PDB file of C-alpha atoms in Angstrom:
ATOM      1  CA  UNK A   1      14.730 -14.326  -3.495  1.00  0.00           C
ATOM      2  CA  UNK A   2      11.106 -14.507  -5.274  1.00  0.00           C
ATOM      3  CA  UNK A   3      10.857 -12.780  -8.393  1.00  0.00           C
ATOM      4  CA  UNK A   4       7.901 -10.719  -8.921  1.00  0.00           C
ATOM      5  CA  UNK A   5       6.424  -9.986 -12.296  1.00  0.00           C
ATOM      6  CA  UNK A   6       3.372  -8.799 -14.232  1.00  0.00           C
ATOM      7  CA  UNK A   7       1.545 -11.582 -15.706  1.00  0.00           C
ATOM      8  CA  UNK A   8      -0.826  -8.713 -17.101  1.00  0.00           C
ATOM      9  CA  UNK A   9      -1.416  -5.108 -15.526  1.00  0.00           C
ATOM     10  CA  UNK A  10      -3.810  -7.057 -12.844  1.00  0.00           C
ATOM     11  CA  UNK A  11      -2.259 -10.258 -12.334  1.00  0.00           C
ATOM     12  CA  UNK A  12       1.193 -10.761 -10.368  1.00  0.00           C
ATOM     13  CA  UNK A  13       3.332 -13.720 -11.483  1.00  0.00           C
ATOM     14  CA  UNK A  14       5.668 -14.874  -8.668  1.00  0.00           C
ATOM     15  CA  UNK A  15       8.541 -16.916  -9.285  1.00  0.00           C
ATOM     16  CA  UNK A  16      10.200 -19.326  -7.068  1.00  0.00           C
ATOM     17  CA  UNK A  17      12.626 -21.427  -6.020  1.00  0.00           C
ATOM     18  CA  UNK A  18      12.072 -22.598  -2.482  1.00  0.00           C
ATOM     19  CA  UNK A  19      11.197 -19.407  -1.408  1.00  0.00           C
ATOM     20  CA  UNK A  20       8.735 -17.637   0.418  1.00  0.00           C
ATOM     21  CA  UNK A  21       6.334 -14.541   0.010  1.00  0.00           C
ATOM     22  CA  UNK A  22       3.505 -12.917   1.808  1.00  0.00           C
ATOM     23  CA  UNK A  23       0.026 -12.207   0.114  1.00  0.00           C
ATOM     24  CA  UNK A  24      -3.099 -10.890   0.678  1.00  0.00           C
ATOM     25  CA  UNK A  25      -5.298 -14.051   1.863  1.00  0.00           C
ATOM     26  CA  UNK A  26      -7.272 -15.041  -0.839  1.00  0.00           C
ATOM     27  CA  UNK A  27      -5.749 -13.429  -3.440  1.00  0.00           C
ATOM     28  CA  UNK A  28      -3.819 -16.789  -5.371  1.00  0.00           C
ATOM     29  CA  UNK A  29      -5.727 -17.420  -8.535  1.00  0.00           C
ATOM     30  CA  UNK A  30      -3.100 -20.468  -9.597  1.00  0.00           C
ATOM     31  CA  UNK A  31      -0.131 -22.067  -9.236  1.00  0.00           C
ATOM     32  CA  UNK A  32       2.445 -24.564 -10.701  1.00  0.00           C
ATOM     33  CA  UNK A  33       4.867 -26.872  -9.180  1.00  0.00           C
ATOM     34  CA  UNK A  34       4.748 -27.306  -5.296  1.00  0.00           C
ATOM     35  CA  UNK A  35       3.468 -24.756  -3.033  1.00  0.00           C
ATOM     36  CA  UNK A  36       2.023 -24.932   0.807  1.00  0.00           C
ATOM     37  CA  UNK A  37       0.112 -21.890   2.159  1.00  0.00           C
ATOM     38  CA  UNK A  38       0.164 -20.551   5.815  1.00  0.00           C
ATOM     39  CA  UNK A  39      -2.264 -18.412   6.848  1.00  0.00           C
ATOM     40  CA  UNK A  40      -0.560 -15.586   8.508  1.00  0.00           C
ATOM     41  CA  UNK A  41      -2.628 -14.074  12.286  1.00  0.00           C
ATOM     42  CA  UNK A  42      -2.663  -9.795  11.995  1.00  0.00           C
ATOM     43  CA  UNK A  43      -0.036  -8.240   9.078  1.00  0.00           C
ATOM     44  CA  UNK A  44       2.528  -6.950  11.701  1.00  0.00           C
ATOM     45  CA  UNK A  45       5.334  -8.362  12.945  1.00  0.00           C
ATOM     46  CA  UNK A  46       4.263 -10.645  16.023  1.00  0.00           C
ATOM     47  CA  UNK A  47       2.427 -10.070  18.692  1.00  0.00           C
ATOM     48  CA  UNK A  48       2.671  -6.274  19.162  1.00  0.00           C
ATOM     49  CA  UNK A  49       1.827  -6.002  15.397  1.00  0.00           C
ATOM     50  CA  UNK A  50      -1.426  -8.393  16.174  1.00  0.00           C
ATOM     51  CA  UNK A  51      -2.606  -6.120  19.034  1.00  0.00           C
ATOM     52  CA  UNK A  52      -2.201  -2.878  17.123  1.00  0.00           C
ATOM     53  CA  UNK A  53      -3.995  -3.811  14.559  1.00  0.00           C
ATOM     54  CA  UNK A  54      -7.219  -5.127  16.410  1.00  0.00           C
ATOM     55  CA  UNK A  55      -6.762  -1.470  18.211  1.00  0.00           C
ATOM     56  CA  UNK A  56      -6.500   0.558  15.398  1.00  0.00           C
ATOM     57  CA  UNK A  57      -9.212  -1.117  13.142  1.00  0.00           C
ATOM     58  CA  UNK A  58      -5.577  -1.629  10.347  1.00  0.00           C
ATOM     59  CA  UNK A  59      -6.867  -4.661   8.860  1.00  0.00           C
ATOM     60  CA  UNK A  60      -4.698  -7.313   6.964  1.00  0.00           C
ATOM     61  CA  UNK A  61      -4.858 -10.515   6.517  1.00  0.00           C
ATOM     62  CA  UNK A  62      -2.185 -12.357   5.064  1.00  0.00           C
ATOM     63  CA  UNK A  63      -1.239 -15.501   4.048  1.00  0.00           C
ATOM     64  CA  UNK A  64       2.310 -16.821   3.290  1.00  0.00           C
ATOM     65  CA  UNK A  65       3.258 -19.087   0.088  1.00  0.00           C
ATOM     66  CA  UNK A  66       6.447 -20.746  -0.286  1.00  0.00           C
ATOM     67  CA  UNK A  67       7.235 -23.650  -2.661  1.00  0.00           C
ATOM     68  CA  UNK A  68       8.682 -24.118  -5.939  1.00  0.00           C
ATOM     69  CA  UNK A  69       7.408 -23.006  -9.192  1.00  0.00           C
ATOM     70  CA  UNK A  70       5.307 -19.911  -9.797  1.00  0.00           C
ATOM     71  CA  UNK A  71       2.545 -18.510  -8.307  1.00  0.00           C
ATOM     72  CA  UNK A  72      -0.258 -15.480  -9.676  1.00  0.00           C
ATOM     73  CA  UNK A  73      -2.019 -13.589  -7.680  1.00  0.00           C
ATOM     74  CA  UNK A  74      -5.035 -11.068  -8.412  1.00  0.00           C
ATOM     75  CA  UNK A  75      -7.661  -9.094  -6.417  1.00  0.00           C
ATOM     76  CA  UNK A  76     -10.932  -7.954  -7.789  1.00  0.00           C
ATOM     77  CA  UNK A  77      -8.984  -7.127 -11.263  1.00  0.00           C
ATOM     78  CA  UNK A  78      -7.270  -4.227  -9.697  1.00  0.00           C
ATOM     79  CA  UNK A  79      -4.516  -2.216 -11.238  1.00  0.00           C
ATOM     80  CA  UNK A  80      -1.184  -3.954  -9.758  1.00  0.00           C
ATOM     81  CA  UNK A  81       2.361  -2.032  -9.759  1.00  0.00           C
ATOM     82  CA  UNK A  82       5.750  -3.331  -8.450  1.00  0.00           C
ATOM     83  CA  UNK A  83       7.529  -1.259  -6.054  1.00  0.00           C
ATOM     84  CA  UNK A  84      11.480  -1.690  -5.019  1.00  0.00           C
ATOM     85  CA  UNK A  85      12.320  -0.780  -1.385  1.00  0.00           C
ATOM     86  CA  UNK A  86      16.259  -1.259  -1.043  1.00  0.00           C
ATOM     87  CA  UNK A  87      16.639  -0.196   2.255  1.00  0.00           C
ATOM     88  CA  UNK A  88      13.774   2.545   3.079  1.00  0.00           C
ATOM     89  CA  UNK A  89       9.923   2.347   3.912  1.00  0.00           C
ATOM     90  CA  UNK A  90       6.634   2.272   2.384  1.00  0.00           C
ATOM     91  CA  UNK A  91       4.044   3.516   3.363  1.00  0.00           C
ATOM     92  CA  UNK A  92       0.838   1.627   1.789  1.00  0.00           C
ATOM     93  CA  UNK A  93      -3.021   1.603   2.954  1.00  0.00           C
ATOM     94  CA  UNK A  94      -2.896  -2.122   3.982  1.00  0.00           C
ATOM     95  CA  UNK A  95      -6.082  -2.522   1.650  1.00  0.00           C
ATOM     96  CA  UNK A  96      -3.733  -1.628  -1.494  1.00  0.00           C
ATOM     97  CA  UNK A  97      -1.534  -3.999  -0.477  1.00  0.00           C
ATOM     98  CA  UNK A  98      -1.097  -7.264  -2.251  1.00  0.00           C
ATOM     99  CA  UNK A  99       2.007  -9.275  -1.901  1.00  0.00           C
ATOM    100  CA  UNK A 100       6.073  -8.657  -0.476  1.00  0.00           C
ATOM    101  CA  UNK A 101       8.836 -10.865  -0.487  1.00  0.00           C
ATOM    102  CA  UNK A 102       8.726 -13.110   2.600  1.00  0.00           C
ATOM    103  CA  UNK A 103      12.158 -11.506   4.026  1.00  0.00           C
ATOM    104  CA  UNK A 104      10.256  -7.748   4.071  1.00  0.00           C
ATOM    105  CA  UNK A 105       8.873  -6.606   7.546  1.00  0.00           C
ATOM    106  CA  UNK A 106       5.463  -5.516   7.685  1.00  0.00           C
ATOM    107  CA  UNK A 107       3.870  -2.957  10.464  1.00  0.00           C
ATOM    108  CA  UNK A 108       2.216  -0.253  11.649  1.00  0.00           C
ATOM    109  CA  UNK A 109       2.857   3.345  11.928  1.00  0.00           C
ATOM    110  CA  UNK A 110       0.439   6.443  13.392  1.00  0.00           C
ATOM    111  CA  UNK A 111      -0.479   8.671  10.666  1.00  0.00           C
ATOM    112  CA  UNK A 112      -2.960  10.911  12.721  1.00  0.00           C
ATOM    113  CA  UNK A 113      -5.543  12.563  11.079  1.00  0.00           C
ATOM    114  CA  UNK A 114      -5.231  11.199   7.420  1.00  0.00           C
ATOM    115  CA  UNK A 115      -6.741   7.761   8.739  1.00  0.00           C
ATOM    116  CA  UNK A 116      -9.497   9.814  10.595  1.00  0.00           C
ATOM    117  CA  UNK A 117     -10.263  11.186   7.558  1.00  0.00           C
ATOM    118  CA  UNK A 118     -10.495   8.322   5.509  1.00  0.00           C
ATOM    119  CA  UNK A 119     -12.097   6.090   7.492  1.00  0.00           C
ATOM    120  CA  UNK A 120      -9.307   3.917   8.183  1.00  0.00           C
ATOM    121  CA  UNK A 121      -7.788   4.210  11.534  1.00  0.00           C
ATOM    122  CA  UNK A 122      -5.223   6.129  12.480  1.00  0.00           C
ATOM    123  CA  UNK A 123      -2.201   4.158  11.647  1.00  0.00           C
ATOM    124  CA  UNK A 124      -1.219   2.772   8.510  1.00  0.00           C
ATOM    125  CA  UNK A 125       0.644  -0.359   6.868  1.00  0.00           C
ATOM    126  CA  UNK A 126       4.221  -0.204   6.839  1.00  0.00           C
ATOM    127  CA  UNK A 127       6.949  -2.287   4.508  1.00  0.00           C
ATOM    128  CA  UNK A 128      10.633  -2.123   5.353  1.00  0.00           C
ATOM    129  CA  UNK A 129      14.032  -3.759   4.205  1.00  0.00           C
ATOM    130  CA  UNK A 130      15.262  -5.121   0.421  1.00  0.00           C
ATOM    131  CA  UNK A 131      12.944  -6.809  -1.664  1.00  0.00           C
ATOM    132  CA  UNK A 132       9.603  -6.119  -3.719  1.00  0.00           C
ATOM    133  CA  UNK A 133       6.375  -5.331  -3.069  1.00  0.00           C
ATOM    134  CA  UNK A 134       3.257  -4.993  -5.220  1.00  0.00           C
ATOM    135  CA  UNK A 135       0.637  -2.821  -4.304  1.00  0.00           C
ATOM    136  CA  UNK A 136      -2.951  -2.240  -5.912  1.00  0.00           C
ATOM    137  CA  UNK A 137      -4.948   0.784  -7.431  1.00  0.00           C
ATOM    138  CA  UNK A 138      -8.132   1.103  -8.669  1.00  0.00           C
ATOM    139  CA  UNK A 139      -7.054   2.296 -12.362  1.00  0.00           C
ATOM    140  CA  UNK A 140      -3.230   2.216 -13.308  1.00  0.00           C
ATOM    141  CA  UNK A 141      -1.418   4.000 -10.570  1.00  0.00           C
ATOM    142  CA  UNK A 142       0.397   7.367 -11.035  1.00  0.00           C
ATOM    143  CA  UNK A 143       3.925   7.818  -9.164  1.00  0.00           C
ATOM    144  CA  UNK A 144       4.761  11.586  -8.639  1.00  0.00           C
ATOM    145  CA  UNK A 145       8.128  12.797  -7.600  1.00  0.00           C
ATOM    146  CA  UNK A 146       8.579  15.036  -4.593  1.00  0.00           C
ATOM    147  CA  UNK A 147      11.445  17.314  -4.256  1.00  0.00           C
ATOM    148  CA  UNK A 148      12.586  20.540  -2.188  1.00  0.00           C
ATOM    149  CA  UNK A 149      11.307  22.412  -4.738  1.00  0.00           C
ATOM    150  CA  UNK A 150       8.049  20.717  -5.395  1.00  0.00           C
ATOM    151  CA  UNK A 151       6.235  19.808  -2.855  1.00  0.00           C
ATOM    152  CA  UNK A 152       3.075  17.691  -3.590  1.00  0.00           C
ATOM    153  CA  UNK A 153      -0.671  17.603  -2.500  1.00  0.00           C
ATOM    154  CA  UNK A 154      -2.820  15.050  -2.432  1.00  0.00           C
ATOM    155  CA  UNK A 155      -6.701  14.575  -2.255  1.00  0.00           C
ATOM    156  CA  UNK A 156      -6.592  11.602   0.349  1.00  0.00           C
ATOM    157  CA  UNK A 157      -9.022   9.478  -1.664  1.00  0.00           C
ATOM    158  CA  UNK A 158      -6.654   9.047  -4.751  1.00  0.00           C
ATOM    159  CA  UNK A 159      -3.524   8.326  -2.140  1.00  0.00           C
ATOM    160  CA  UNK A 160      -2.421   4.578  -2.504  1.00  0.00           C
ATOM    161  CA  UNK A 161       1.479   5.053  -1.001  1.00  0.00           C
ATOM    162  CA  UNK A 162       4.263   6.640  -0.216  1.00  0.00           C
ATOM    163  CA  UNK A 163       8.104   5.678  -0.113  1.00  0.00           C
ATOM    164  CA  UNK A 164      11.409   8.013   0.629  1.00  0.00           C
ATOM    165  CA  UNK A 165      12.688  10.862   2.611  1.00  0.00           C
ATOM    166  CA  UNK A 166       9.209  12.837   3.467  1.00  0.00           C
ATOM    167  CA  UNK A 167       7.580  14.484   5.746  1.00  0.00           C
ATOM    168  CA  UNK A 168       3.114  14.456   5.856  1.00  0.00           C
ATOM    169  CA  UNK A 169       1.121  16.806   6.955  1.00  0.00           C
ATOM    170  CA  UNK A 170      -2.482  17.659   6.677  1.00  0.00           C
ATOM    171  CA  UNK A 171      -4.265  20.573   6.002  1.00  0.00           C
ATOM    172  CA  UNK A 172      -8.189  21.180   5.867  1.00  0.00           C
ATOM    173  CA  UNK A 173     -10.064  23.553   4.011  1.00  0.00           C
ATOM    174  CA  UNK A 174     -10.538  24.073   0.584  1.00  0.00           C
ATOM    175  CA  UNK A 175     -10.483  20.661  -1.432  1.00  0.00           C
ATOM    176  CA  UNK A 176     -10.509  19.747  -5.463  1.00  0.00           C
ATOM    177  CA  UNK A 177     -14.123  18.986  -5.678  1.00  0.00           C
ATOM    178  CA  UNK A 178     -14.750  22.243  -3.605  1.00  0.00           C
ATOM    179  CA  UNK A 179     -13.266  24.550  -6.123  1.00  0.00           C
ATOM    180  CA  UNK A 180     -15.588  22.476  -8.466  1.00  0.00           C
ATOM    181  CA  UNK A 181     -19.003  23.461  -6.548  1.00  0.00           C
ATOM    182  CA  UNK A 182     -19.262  19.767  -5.759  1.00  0.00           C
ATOM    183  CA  UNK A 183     -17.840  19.200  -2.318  1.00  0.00           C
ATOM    184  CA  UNK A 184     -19.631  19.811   0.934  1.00  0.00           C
ATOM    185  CA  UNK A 185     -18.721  20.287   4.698  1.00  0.00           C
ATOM    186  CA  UNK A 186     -15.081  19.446   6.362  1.00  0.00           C
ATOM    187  CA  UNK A 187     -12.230  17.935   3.758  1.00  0.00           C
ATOM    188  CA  UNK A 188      -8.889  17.440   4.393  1.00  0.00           C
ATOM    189  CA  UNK A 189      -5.936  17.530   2.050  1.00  0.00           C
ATOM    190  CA  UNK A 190      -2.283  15.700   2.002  1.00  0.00           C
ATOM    191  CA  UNK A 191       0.766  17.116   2.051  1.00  0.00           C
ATOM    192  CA  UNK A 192       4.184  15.963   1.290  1.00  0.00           C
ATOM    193  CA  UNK A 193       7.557  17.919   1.325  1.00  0.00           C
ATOM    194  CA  UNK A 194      11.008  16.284   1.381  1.00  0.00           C
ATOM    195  CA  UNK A 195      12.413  13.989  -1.495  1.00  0.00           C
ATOM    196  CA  UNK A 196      10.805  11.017  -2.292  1.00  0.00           C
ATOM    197  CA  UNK A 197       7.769   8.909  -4.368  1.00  0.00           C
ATOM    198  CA  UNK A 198       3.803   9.192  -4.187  1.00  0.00           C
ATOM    199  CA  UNK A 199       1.762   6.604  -5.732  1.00  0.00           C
ATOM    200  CA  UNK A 200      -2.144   7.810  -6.583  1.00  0.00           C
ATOM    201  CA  UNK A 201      -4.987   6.295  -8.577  1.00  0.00           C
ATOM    202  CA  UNK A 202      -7.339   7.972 -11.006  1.00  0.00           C
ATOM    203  CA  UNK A 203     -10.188   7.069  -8.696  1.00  0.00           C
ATOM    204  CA  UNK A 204     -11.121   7.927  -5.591  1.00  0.00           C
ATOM    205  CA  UNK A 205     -11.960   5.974  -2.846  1.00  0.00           C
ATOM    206  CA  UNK A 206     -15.174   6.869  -0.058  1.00  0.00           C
ATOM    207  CA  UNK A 207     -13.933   9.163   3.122  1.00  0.00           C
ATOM    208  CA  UNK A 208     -15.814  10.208   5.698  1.00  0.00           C
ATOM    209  CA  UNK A 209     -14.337  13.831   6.260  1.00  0.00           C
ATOM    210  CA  UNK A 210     -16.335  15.892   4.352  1.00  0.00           C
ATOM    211  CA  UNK A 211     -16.408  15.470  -0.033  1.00  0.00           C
ATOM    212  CA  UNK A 212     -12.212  15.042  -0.674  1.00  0.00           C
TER     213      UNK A 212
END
């Protein structure tokens, strides 16, 4: 299996031996030893995946790298983090993804209103199985905990991801910049209950429901 490290808090250094991992095309800044790159149709898995995203307007690109040696990857000197799935799901806006290890499954799942809100479809990216993934955030991501006793809210601008045993909903209304006198019209906020991991950034990214 590819190892994946931080060359630097925005550039991923990928290890490998004859193996294989999938990355955001474009986003290989150098490499050493013997690599061939594959540019991957759609970010799903096959077909289905291909004509979901064209329907949804879920756009990923990917390309796939496999070789020996090692392999860095950057994009637009954004904030990377390394996340561990063993087993579960993440949940990731496919534009904060970066790279997974060639054996994870990629998707699609319907989020409903979240992606209306943001501008971004209505489903988002999913990543499933045992490996690592790293994901992007403008400014060094923050992971809060969830738990039966705490559930968590979210202005959907700062959300990057999401991984674990929760349930989303959304709820509109009253938003942080409103309580601030600065928001205007419709916003929507996120919320998660259950037991799990939410990854945010300290900046927040354009929506089209209302000031979030």
């Amino acid at each position: 299996m590819a190892m994946f490290r931080l060359q630097s808090s925005k550039v991923l250094a990928v290890d490998m031996t004859g193996d294989a991992v999938k990355a955001k095309n474009g986003s290989m800044v150098a490499y050493d030893g013997e690599m061939a790159f594959k540019k991957l149709s759609g970010g799903g898995e096959g077909i289905r995946g291909m004509v979901t995203r064209r329907l949804t307007g879920e756009q990923m690109t990917l390309m796939e790298v496999k070789g020996r040696g090692t392999c860095w990857f950057a994009d637009r000197a954004s904030e990377i983090n390394l996340v561990s799935i063993q087993g579960d799901k993440l949940y990731v806006e496919s534009s904060n993804l970066l790279a997974t290890d060639g054996g994870l499954r990629t998707g699609t799942e319907f989020t409903g209103l979240r992606g209306a809100s943001q501008g971004n479809g209505l489903f988002t990216t999913t990543v499933e199985g045992h490996g690592q993934a790293a994901i992007m955030s403008d400014g060094p991501a923050v992971v809060l905990r969830v738990s039966a006793q705490y559930p968590l809210t979210v202005d959907p601008g700062a959300y990057v991801a999401h991984q674990g045993n929760l349930r989303q909903s959304f709820q509109s209304g009253v938003t942080f910049r409103t309580l601030l006198g600065e928001g205007g019209g419709e916003a929507f906020q996120m919320r998660f209950e259950g037991d799990g991991l939410v990854y945010v950034q300290p900046s927040e990214r354009n929506t089209i429901a209302g000031d979030v």
